[in-house]
Amino acid sequence: MNDRKAAPDRMEKIVSLCKRRGFIFQSSEIYGGINGFWDYGPLGAELKRNVKELWWKSMTKMRDDVVGLEASIIMHPAIWKASGHVETFADPMSTCKSCKKLIRDDQWWPMMCEQPWVQSLAGLVEPGTDSFQTGDLLKWARGKGKQLAPNLALVRNPEVTISWLAQEVEKGNRPKDARDFYLFLATEQFGATGFITPCPHCGGELTEPRLFNLMLRTNYGPIATDDNLAYLRPETAQAIFVQFKNIVDSSRVKVPFGVGQIGKAFRNEINPRNFTFRSREFEQMELEFFIKPDEVVEKQTGSVAKLAGEGHPGEPQPNWGWELWHRYWVEERMKWYESIGLPRETLEMFSQPKSELAHYAKACVDILFKFPFGTQELEGIAARGNFDLTQHQTHSGKSLEYFDETVKEKYIPHVIEPSAGVDRLLLALICHAYDEEEVTDDKGNKETRVVMRFHPRVAPITVGVFPLLKNKPELVSKAKEVRDLLRPQMNVFYDDAGAIGRRYRRQDEAGTPFGVTIDFDTIGENGPELAETVTLRHRDSMQQERVAISELPRLLLSRLV
Ligand code: GAP
């Protein structure tokens, strides 16, 4: 594989390929788009469907201890009071007093680093030091600064800002770091205002942060009033908690057991960014896995097993408490990511420090992926105690206790929650799959091959079927026969347009792992030995082999299970 390209360059190419090949489109593009919303095109829709099916299969169908749920997106608004979302599901946000843009506080510095004015100012700091010349700043303020950051104090009032900066440096109050440097440049009257935080977009003054609730609101019924206010769910998890009793009563599941759900979630993100990574509408794949409280495990088995060593703890045991169940789910989820083509070295595990956990949470491990724009969260696996069921029991007034026959006792189960984002995972798969390599064509010319190296399990198209020539009826009808043979079991794309090399390249870009070509040998024109055989081309190696048509389904399916 070629060296990975520089991050921004690589990301631009990925975004452009996504549009060109129909993986991801900007929502409502012909109307100028709508920020934070995305559509999946023909290839993206297949990729997404494959990923969701693989999650569903591994989390529910292949297990005896997990069932599924498909709940409504709009639920009783009291649910979001009970869950804490109305009170606390909020991000601190500032507004620019000049350009009025909104900035999520924790995004301020990453956004600053992307801005041309910040990058151009950074070039004035002497390499390897934190020193700068006030003369350079003045020149910048009177030149480039006017276009790039017109509302920055340094640009509006260069002499005053530079003179107070010089005084502070004289007194030994140098900017501590790069972030600090920009606070100095945004502040002209420190005594009156304290430090000003500059707007990443125009350099203007940002307001003090205030909390902004991320839930999207709507109304149900014909007239919008406060009485029929509802929220588009910000996570799928809560429906599982509020249907806990119905699931226990209808499915005869016994703790420990889980409920999985895949579905849309909505968050009114202040700064949607990094392509689909942070969107306002997205999909989650969540499992709530209910377990016995540790006291019950102890009563039943004598003692709770201790967490030892690293790695997967093996098959679940009756003496597992929350720690082992948590570890089990972290490792199961890592295994799953590997099984769909994200090798361990592309992932990282991050244990949230105790001080940053929600008050009810006992632990949370995030699975991160190394995106071109930084290492970021794909999934969080949290041990949430019995907080959610307890809250819903209190707020609804309905018992959510579970009667455990093994100890003849009622309790509220605890929960381990692996919560993944479909869209982020798709982006990770796309970023990981994207590759460019230099190849030499039949005429000896060098060209760049763009290839999406998806794992066959997730690839939008499993196999391309190509008659060598479009105008030879025997080839076409044989190719259609092969297409129809494979189609019931996998995604097949039939293509008879253009030179065969070009058709291969198109499928390389779509990430199709296999290509089947029907040629004159197939139809027996060169003798009976090769009749009913085809060329099977492997996307990654570009190697070709001769395979009997009758062998194709078995051969290809063996790569998908
Ligand atoms: N029920 C727990 C929960 O919702 P979360 O960490 O807020 O936890 C879980 O979200 C996953 O949902 C994240 O790891 C991420 O993959 C995905 N996700 C969250 N916000 C998102 C957004 N704005 N855009 C895309 N995916 C998002």
CSV table of N, CA and C in Angstrom, one decimal, residues 54 56-66:
chain,number,residue,atom,x,y,z
A,54,LEU,N,-24.7,-6.6,9.8
A,54,LEU,CA,-23.6,-7.3,10.4
A,54,LEU,C,-23.7,-7.1,12.0
A,56,TRP,N,-26.5,-6.3,13.6
A,56,TRP,CA,-27.7,-7.0,14.1
A,56,TRP,C,-27.4,-8.5,14.2
A,57,LYS,N,-26.7,-9.0,13.2
A,57,LYS,CA,-26.5,-10.5,13.2
A,57,LYS,C,-25.6,-10.8,14.4
A,58,SER,N,-24.5,-10.1,14.6
A,58,SER,CA,-23.6,-10.5,15.7
A,58,SER,C,-24.2,-10.2,17.1
A,59,MET,N,-25.0,-9.1,17.2
A,59,MET,CA,-25.4,-8.7,18.5
A,59,MET,C,-26.7,-9.4,18.9
A,60,THR,N,-27.6,-9.8,17.9
A,60,THR,CA,-28.8,-10.4,18.3
A,60,THR,C,-28.9,-11.9,17.7
A,61,LYS,N,-28.9,-12.0,16.4
A,61,LYS,CA,-29.2,-13.3,15.8
A,61,LYS,C,-28.2,-14.4,16.3
A,62,MET,N,-27.0,-14.1,16.5
A,62,MET,CA,-26.0,-15.1,16.8
A,62,MET,C,-25.9,-15.4,18.3
A,63,ARG,N,-26.8,-14.7,19.1
A,63,ARG,CA,-26.7,-14.9,20.5
A,63,ARG,C,-28.1,-15.3,21.1
A,64,ASP,N,-28.0,-16.1,22.2
A,64,ASP,CA,-29.3,-16.5,22.8
A,64,ASP,C,-29.7,-15.5,23.8
A,65,ASP,N,-28.8,-14.6,24.2
A,65,ASP,CA,-29.1,-13.7,25.3
A,65,ASP,C,-29.4,-12.3,24.9
A,66,VAL,N,-29.7,-12.0,23.6
A,66,VAL,CA,-30.0,-10.6,23.2
A,66,VAL,C,-31.3,-10.7,22.3
